[in-house]
PDB file of C-alpha atoms and ligand atoms in Angstrom:
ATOM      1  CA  UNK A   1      47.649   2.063 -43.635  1.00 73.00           C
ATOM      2  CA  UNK A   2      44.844   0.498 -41.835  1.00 67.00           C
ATOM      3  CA  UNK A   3      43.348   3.448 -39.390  1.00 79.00           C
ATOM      4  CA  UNK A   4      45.764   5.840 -39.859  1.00 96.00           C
ATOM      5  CA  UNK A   5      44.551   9.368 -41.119  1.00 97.00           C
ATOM      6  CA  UNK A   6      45.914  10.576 -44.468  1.00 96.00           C
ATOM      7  CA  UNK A   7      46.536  14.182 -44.189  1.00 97.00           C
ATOM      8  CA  UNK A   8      48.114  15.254 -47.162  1.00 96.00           C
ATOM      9  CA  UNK A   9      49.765  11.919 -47.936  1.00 97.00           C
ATOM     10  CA  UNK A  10      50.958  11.545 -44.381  1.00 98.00           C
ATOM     11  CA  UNK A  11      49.410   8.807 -42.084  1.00 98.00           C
ATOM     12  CA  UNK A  12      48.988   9.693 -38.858  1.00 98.00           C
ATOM     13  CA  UNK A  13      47.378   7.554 -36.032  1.00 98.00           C
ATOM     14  CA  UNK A  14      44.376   9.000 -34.562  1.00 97.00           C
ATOM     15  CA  UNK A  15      45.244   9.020 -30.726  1.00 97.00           C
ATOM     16  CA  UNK A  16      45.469  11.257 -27.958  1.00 97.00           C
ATOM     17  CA  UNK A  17      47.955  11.379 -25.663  1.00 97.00           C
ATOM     18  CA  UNK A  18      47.197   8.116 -23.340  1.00 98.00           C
ATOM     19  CA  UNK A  19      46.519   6.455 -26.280  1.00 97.00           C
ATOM     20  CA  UNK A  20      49.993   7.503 -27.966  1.00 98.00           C
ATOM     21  CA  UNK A  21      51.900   6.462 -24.503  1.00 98.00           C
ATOM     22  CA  UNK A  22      49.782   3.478 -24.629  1.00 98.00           C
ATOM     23  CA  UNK A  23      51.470   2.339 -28.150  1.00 98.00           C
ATOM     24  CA  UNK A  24      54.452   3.413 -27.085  1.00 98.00           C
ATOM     25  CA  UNK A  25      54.681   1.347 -23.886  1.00 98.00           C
ATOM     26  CA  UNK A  26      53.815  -1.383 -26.276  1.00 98.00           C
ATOM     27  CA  UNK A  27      56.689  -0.703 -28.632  1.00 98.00           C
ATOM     28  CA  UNK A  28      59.281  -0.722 -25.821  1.00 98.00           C
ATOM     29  CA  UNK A  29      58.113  -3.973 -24.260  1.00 98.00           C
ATOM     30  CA  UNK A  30      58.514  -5.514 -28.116  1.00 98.00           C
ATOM     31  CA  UNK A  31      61.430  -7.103 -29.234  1.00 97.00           C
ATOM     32  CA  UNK A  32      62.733  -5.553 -32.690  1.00 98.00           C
ATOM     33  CA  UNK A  33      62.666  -2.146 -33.512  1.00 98.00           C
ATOM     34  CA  UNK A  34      59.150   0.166 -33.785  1.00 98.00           C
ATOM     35  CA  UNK A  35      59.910   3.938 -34.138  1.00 98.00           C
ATOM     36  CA  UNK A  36      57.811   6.945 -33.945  1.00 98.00           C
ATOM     37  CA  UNK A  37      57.933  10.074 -35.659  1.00 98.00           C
ATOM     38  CA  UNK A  38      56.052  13.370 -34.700  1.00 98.00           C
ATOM     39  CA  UNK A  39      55.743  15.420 -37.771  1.00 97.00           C
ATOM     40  CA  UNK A  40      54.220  19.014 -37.452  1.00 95.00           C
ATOM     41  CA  UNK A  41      52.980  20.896 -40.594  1.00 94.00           C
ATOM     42  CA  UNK A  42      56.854  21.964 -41.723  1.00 94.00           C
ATOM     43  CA  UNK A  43      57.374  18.336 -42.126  1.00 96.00           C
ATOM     44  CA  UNK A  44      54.163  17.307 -43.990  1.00 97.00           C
ATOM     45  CA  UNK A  45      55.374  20.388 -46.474  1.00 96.00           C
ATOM     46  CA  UNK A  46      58.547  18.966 -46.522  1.00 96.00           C
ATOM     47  CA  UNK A  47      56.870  16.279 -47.604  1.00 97.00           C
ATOM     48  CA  UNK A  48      55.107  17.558 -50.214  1.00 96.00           C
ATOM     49  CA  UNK A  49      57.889  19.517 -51.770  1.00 96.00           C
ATOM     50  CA  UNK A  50      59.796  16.056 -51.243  1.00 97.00           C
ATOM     51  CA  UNK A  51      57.653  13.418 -51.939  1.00 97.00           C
ATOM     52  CA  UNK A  52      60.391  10.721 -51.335  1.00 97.00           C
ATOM     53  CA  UNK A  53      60.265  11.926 -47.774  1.00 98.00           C
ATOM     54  CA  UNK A  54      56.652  10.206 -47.901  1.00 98.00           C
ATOM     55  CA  UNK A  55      58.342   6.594 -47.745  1.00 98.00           C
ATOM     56  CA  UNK A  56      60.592   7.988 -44.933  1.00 98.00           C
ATOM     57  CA  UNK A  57      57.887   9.502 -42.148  1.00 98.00           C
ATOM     58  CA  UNK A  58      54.621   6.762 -43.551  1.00 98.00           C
ATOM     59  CA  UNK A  59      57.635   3.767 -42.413  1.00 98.00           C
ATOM     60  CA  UNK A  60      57.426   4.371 -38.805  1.00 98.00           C
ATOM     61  CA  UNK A  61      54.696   2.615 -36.254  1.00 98.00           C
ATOM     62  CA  UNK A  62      53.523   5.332 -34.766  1.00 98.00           C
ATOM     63  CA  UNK A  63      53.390   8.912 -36.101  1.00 98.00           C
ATOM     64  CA  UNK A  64      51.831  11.828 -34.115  1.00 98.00           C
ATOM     65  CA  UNK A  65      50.860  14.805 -35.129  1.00 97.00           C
ATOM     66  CA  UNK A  66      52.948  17.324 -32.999  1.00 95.00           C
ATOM     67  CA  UNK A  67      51.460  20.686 -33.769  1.00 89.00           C
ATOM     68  CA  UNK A  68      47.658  22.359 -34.120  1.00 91.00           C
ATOM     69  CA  UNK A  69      48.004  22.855 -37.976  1.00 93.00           C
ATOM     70  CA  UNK A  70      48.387  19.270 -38.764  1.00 96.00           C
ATOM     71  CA  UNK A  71      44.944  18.798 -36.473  1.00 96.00           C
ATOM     72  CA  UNK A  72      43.589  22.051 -38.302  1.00 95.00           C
ATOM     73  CA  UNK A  73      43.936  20.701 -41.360  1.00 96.00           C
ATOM     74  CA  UNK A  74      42.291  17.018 -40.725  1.00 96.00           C
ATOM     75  CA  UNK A  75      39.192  19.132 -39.463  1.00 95.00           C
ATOM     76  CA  UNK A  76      39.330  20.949 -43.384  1.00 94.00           C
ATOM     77  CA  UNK A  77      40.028  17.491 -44.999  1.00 94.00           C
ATOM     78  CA  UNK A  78      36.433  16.206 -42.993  1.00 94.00           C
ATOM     79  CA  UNK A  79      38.982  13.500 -41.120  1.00 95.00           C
ATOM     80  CA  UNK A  80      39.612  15.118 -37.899  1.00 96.00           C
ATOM     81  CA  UNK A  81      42.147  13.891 -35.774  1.00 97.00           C
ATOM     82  CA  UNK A  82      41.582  13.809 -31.755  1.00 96.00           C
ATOM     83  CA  UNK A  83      44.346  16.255 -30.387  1.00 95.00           C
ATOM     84  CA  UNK A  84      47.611  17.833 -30.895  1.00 95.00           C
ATOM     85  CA  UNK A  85      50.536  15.216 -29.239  1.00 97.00           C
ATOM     86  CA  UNK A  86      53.998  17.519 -28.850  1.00 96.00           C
ATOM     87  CA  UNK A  87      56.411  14.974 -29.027  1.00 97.00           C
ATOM     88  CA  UNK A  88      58.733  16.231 -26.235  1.00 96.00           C
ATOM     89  CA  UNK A  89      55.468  15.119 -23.781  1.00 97.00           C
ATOM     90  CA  UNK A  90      55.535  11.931 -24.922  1.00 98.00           C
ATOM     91  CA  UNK A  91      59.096  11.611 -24.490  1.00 98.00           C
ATOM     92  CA  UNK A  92      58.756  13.033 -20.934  1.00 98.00           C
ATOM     93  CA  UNK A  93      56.235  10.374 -19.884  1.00 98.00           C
ATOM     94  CA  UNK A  94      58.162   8.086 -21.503  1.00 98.00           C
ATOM     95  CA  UNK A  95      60.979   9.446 -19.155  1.00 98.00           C
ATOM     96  CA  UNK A  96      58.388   8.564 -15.786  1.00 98.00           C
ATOM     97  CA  UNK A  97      57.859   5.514 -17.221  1.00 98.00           C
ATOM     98  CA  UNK A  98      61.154   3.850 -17.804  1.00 98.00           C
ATOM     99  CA  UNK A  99      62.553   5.747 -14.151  1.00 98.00           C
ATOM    100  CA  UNK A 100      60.287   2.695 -13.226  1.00 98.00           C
ATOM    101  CA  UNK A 101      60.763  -0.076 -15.343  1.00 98.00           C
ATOM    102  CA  UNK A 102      64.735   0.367 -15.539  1.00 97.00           C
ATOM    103  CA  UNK A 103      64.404  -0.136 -18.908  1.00 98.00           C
ATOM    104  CA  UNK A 104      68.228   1.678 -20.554  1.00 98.00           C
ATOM    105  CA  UNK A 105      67.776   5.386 -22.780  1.00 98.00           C
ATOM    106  CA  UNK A 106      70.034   6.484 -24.913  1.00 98.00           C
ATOM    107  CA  UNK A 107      70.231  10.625 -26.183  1.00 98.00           C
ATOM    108  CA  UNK A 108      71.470  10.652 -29.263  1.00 98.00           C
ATOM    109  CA  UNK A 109      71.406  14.668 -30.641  1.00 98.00           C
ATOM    110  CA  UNK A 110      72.215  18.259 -29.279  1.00 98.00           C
ATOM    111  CA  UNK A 111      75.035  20.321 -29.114  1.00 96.00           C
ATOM    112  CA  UNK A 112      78.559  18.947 -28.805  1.00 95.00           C
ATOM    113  CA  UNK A 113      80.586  20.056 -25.375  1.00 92.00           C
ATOM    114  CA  UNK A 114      82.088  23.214 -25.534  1.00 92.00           C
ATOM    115  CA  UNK A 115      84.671  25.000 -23.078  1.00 89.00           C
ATOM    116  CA  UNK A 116      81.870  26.471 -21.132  1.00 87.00           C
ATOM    117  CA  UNK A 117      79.621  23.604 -21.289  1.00 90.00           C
ATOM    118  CA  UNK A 118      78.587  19.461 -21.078  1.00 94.00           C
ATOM    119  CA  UNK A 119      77.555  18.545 -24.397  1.00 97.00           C
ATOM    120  CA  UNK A 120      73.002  18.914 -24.575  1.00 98.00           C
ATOM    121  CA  UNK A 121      72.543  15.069 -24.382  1.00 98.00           C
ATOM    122  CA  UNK A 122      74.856  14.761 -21.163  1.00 98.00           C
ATOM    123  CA  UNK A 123      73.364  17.789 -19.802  1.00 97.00           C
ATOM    124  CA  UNK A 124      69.903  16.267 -20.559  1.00 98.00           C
ATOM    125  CA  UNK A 125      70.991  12.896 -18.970  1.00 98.00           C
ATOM    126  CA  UNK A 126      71.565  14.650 -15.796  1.00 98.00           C
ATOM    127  CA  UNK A 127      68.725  16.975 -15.481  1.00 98.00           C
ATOM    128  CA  UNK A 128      66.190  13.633 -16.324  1.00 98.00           C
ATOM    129  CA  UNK A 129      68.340  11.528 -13.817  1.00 98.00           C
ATOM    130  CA  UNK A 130      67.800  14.563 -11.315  1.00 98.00           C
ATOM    131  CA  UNK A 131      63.906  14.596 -11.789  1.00 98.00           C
ATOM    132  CA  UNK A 132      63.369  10.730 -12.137  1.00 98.00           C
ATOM    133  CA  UNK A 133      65.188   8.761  -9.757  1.00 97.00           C
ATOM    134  CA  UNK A 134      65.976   5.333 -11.221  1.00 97.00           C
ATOM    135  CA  UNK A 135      66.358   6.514 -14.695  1.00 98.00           C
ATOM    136  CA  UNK A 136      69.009   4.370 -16.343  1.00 98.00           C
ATOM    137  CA  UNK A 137      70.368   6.311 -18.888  1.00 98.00           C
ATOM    138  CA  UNK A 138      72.837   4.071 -20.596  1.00 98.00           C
ATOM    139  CA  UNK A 139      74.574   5.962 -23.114  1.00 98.00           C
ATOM    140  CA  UNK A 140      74.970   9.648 -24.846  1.00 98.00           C
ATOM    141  CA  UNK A 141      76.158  11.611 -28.164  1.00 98.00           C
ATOM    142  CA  UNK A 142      75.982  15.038 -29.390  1.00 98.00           C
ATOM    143  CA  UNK A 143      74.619  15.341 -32.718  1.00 98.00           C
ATOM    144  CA  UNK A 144      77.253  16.542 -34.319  1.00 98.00           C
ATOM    145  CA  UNK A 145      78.810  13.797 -37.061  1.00 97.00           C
ATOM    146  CA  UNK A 146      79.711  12.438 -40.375  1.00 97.00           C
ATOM    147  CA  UNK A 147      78.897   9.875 -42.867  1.00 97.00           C
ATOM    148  CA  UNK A 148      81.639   7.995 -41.731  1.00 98.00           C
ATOM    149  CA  UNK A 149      81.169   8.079 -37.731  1.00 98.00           C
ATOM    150  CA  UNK A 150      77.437   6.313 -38.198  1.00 98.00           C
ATOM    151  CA  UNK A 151      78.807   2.469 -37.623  1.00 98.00           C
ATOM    152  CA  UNK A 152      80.669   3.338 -34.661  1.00 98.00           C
ATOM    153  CA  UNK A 153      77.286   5.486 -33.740  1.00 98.00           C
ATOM    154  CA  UNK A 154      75.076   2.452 -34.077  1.00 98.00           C
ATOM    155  CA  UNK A 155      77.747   0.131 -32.254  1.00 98.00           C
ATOM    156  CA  UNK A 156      77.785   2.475 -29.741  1.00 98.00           C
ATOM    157  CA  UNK A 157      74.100   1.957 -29.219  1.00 98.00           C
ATOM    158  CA  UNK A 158      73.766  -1.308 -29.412  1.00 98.00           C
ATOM    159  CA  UNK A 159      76.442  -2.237 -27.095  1.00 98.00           C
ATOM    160  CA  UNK A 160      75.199   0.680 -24.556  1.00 98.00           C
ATOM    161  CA  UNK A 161      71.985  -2.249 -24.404  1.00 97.00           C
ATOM    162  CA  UNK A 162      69.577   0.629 -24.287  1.00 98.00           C
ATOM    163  CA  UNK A 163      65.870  -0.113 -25.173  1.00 98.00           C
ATOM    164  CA  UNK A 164      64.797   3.258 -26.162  1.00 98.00           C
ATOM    165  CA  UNK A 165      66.523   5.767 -28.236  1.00 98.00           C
ATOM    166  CA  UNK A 166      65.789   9.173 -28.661  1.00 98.00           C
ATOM    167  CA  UNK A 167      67.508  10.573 -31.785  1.00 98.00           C
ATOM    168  CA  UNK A 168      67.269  14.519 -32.188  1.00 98.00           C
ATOM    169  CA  UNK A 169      68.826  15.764 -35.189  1.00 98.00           C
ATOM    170  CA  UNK A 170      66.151  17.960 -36.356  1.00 97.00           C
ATOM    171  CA  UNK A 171      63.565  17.192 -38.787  1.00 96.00           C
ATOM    172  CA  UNK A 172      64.233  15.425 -41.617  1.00 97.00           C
ATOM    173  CA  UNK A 173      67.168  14.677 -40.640  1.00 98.00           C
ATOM    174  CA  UNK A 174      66.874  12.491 -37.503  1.00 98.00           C
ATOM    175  CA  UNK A 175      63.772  10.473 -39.420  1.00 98.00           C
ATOM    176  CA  UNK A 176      66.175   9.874 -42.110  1.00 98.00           C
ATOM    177  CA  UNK A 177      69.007   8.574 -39.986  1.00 98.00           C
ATOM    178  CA  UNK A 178      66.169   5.781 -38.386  1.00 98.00           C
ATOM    179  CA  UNK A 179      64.852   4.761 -41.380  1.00 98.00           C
ATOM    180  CA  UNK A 180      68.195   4.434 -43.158  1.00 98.00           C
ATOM    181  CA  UNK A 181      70.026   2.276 -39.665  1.00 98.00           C
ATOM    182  CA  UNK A 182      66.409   0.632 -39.236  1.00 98.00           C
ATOM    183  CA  UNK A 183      68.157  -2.378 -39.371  1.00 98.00           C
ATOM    184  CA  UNK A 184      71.211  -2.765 -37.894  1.00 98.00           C
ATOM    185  CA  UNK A 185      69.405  -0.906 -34.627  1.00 98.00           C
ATOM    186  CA  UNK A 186      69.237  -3.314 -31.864  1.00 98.00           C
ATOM    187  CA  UNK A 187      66.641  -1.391 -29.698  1.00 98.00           C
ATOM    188  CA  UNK A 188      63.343  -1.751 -29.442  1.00 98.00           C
ATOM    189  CA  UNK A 189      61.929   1.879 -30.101  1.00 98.00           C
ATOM    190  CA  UNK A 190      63.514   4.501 -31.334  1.00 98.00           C
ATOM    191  CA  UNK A 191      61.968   8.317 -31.496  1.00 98.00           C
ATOM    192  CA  UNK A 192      62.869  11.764 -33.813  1.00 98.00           C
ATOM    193  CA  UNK A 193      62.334  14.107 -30.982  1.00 98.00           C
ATOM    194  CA  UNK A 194      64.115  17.469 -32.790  1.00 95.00           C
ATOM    195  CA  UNK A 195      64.643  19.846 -30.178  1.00 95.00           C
ATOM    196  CA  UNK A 196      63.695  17.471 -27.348  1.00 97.00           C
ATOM    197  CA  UNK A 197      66.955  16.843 -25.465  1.00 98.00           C
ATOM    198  CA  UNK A 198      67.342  20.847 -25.575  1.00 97.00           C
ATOM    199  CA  UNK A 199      64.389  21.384 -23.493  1.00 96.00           C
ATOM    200  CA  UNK A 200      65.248  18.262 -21.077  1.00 97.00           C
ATOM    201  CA  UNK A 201      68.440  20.206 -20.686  1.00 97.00           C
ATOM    202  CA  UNK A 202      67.103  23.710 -20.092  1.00 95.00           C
ATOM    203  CA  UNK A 203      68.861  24.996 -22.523  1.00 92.00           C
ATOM    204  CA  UNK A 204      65.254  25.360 -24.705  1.00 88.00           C
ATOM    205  CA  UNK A 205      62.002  26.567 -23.007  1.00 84.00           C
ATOM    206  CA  UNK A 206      58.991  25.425 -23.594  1.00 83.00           C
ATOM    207  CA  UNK A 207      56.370  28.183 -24.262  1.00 86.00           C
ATOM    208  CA  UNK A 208      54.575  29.178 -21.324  1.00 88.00           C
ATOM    209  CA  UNK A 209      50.975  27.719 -20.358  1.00 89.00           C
ATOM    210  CA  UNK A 210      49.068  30.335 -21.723  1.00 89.00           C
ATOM    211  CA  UNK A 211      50.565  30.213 -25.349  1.00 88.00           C
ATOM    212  CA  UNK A 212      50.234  26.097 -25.065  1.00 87.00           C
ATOM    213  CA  UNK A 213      46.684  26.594 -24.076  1.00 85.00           C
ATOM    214  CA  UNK A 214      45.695  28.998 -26.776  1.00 87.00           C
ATOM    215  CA  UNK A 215      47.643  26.963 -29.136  1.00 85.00           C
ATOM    216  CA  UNK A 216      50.133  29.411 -29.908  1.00 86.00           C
ATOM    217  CA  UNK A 217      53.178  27.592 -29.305  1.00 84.00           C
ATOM    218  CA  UNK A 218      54.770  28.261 -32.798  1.00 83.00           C
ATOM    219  CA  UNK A 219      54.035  31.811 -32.041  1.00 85.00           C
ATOM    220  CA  UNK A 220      56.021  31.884 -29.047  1.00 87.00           C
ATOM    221  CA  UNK A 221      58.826  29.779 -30.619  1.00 83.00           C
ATOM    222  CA  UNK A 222      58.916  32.624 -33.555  1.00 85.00           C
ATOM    223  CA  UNK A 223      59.440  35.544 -31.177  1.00 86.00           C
ATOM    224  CA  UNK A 224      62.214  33.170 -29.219  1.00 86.00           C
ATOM    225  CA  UNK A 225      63.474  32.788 -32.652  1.00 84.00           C
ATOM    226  CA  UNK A 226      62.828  35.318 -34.853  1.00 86.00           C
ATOM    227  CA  UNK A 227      65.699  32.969 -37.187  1.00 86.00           C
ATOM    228  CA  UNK A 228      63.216  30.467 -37.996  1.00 81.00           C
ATOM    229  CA  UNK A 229      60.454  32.411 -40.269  1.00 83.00           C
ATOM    230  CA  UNK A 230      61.700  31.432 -43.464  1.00 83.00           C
ATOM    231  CA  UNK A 231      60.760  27.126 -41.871  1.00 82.00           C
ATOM    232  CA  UNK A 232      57.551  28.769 -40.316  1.00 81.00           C
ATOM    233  CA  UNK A 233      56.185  29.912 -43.415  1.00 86.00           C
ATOM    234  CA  UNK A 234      55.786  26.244 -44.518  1.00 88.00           C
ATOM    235  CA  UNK A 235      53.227  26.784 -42.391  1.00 87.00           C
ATOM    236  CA  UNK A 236      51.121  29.309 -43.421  1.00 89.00           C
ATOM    237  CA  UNK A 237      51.715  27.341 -47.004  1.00 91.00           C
ATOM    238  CA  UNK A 238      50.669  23.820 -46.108  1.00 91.00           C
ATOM    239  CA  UNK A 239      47.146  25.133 -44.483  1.00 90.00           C
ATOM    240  CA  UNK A 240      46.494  27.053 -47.214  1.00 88.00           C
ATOM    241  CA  UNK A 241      47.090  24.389 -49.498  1.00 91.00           C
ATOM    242  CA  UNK A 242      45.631  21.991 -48.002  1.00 93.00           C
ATOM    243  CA  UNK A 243      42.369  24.705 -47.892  1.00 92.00           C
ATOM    244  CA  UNK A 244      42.966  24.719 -52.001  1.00 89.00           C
ATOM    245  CA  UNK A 245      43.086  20.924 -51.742  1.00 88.00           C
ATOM    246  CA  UNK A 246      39.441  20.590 -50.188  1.00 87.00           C
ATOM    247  CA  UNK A 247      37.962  23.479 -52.279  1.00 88.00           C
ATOM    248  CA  UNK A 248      38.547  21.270 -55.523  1.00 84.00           C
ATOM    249  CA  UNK A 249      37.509  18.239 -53.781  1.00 83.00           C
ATOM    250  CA  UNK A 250      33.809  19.913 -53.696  1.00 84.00           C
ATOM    251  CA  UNK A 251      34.218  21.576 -56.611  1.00 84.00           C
ATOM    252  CA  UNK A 252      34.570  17.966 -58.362  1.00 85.00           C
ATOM    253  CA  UNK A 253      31.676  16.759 -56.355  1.00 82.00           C
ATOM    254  CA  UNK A 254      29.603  19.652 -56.961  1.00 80.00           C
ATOM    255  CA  UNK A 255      30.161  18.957 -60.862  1.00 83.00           C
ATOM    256  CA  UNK A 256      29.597  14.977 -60.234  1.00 80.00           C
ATOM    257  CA  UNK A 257      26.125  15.335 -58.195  1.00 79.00           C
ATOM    258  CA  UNK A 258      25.072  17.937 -60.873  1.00 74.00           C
TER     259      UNK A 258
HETATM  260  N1  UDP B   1      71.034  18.930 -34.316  1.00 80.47           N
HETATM  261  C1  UDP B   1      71.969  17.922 -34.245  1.00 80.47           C
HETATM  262  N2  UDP B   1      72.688  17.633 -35.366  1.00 80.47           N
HETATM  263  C2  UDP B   1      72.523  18.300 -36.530  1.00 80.47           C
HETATM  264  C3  UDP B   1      71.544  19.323 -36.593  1.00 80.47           C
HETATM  265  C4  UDP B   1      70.806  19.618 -35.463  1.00 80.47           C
HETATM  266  O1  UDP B   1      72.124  17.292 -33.214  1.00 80.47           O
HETATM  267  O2  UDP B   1      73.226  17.989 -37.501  1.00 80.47           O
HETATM  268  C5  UDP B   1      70.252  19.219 -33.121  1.00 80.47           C
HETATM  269  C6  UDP B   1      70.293  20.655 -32.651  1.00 80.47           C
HETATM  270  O3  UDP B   1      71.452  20.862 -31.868  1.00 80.47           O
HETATM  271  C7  UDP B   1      68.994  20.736 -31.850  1.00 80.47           C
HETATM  272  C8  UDP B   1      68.071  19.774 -32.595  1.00 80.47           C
HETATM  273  O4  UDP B   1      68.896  18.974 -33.422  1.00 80.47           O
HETATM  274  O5  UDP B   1      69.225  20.224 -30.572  1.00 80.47           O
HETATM  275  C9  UDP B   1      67.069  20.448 -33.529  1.00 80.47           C
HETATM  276  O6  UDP B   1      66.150  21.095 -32.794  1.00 80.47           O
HETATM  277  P1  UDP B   1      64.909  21.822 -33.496  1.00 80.47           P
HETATM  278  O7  UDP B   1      64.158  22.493 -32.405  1.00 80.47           O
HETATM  279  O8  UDP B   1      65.371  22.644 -34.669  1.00 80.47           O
HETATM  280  O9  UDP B   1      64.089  20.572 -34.007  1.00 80.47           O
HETATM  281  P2  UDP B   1      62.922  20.524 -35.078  1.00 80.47           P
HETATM  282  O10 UDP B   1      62.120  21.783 -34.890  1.00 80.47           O
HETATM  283  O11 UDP B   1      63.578  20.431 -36.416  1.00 80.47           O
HETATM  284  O12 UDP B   1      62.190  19.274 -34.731  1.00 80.47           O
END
């Protein structure tokens, strides 16, 4: 895992944000698939409570870590990473970017169409089409499937010809469903972007400036969603274990030097 950072058996590349669009520009100019994941701390618990989710998340080329506890807790582990990278930015300047190249996107996640509604990753086509002229989005599908659906899935993506695919299923669901089709995926990067295509469609806000700015985004997201405690409190749980982690660390090398 050559210059990744290990933070509590996840490796995650130490880049900011230009840096991250950077690799990903890379990846999408690259024939074959790369992928990127964007674990926050729920996932690196998951993780730990998993540990064959390890094999899943360490497998892709780029992983960023999309939330301040991950980056709070390489500052406790003495490996500090260089900044928080919310994967739904990195998908919108991804967006910019490929309104310019031409290169094809396929959604692949959200809410199926109801009576009222266009299903999230048509309603997200539009809204991205709206805001970046030239965007070629080449194909779209809810989220919303079983076992059994996944080869037509897959030919349905390859034959769309798309280059990037954004796959939002939730986390760990959506990593799983990359690293499981890795192969028979004929685009060249692929992305678990979890709520991403809800926010492109405005059906999901993000939190306003001042709670991004204070880095109190999950806070926000918890009184939006008062549903979710019982996945925030893996949270409160990994930073204090990982604060358990580095007390025995120099405990050890207290006992060691003495
Ligand atoms: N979702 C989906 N299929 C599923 C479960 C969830 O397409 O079987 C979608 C859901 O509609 C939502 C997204 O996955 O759009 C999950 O968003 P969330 O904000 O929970 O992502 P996370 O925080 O897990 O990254």
């Amino acid at each position: 895992m050559d210059g990744k950072i290990n933070i509590r058996g996840v490796y995650f590349d130490n880049v900011n944000m230009n840096e991250a669009m950077e690799k990903v520009k890379e990846m999408v100019n690259t024939d074959g698939l790369s992928y990127m994941f964007t674990p926050n701390s729920e996932i690196v618990q998951n993780c730990i409570e998993n540990p064959e989710l390890y094999e899943v998340i360490n497998s892709a080329s780029l992983v960023i870590p999309d939330g301040i506890g991950v980056v709070y807790a390489s500052k406790v582990l003495g490996t500090p990473l260089k900044e928080k990278v919310p994967g739904c930015e990195v998908a919108e300047k991804l967006m910019e970017y490929a309104a310019k190249t031409g290169d094809g996107v396929f959604f692949f996640g959200g809410g199926k169409k109801t009576d009222e509604q266009e299903a999230v990753s048509t309603l997200a086509a539009s809204k991205m089409c709206e805001k970046y002229p030239g965007l070629n989005i080449v194909g779209t599908r809810d989220g919303y499937f079983t076992e059994a659906d996944v080869p037509s899935i897959i030919e349905e993506i390859n034959a769309s010809g798309a280059k990037i695919l954004f796959v939002c299923l939730g986390a760990p669901k959506q990593e799983k469903w990359i690293y499981d089709n890795r192969d028979a995926l004929k685009v060249n990067f692929a992305a678990g972007l979890g709520g991403t295509l809800d926010v492109f469609a405005g059906i999901a806000k993000r939190a306003p400036e001042f709670f991004l700015k204070t880095n109190l985004e999950w806070l926000y997201r918890l009184l939006c969603m008062p549903s979710r405690i019982g996945r925030m409190m893996k949270l409160p749980k990994f930073l204090f274990g990982t604060m358990i982690k580095k007390t025995r660390v120099l405990m050890i090398n207290d006992i060691k030097d003495s």
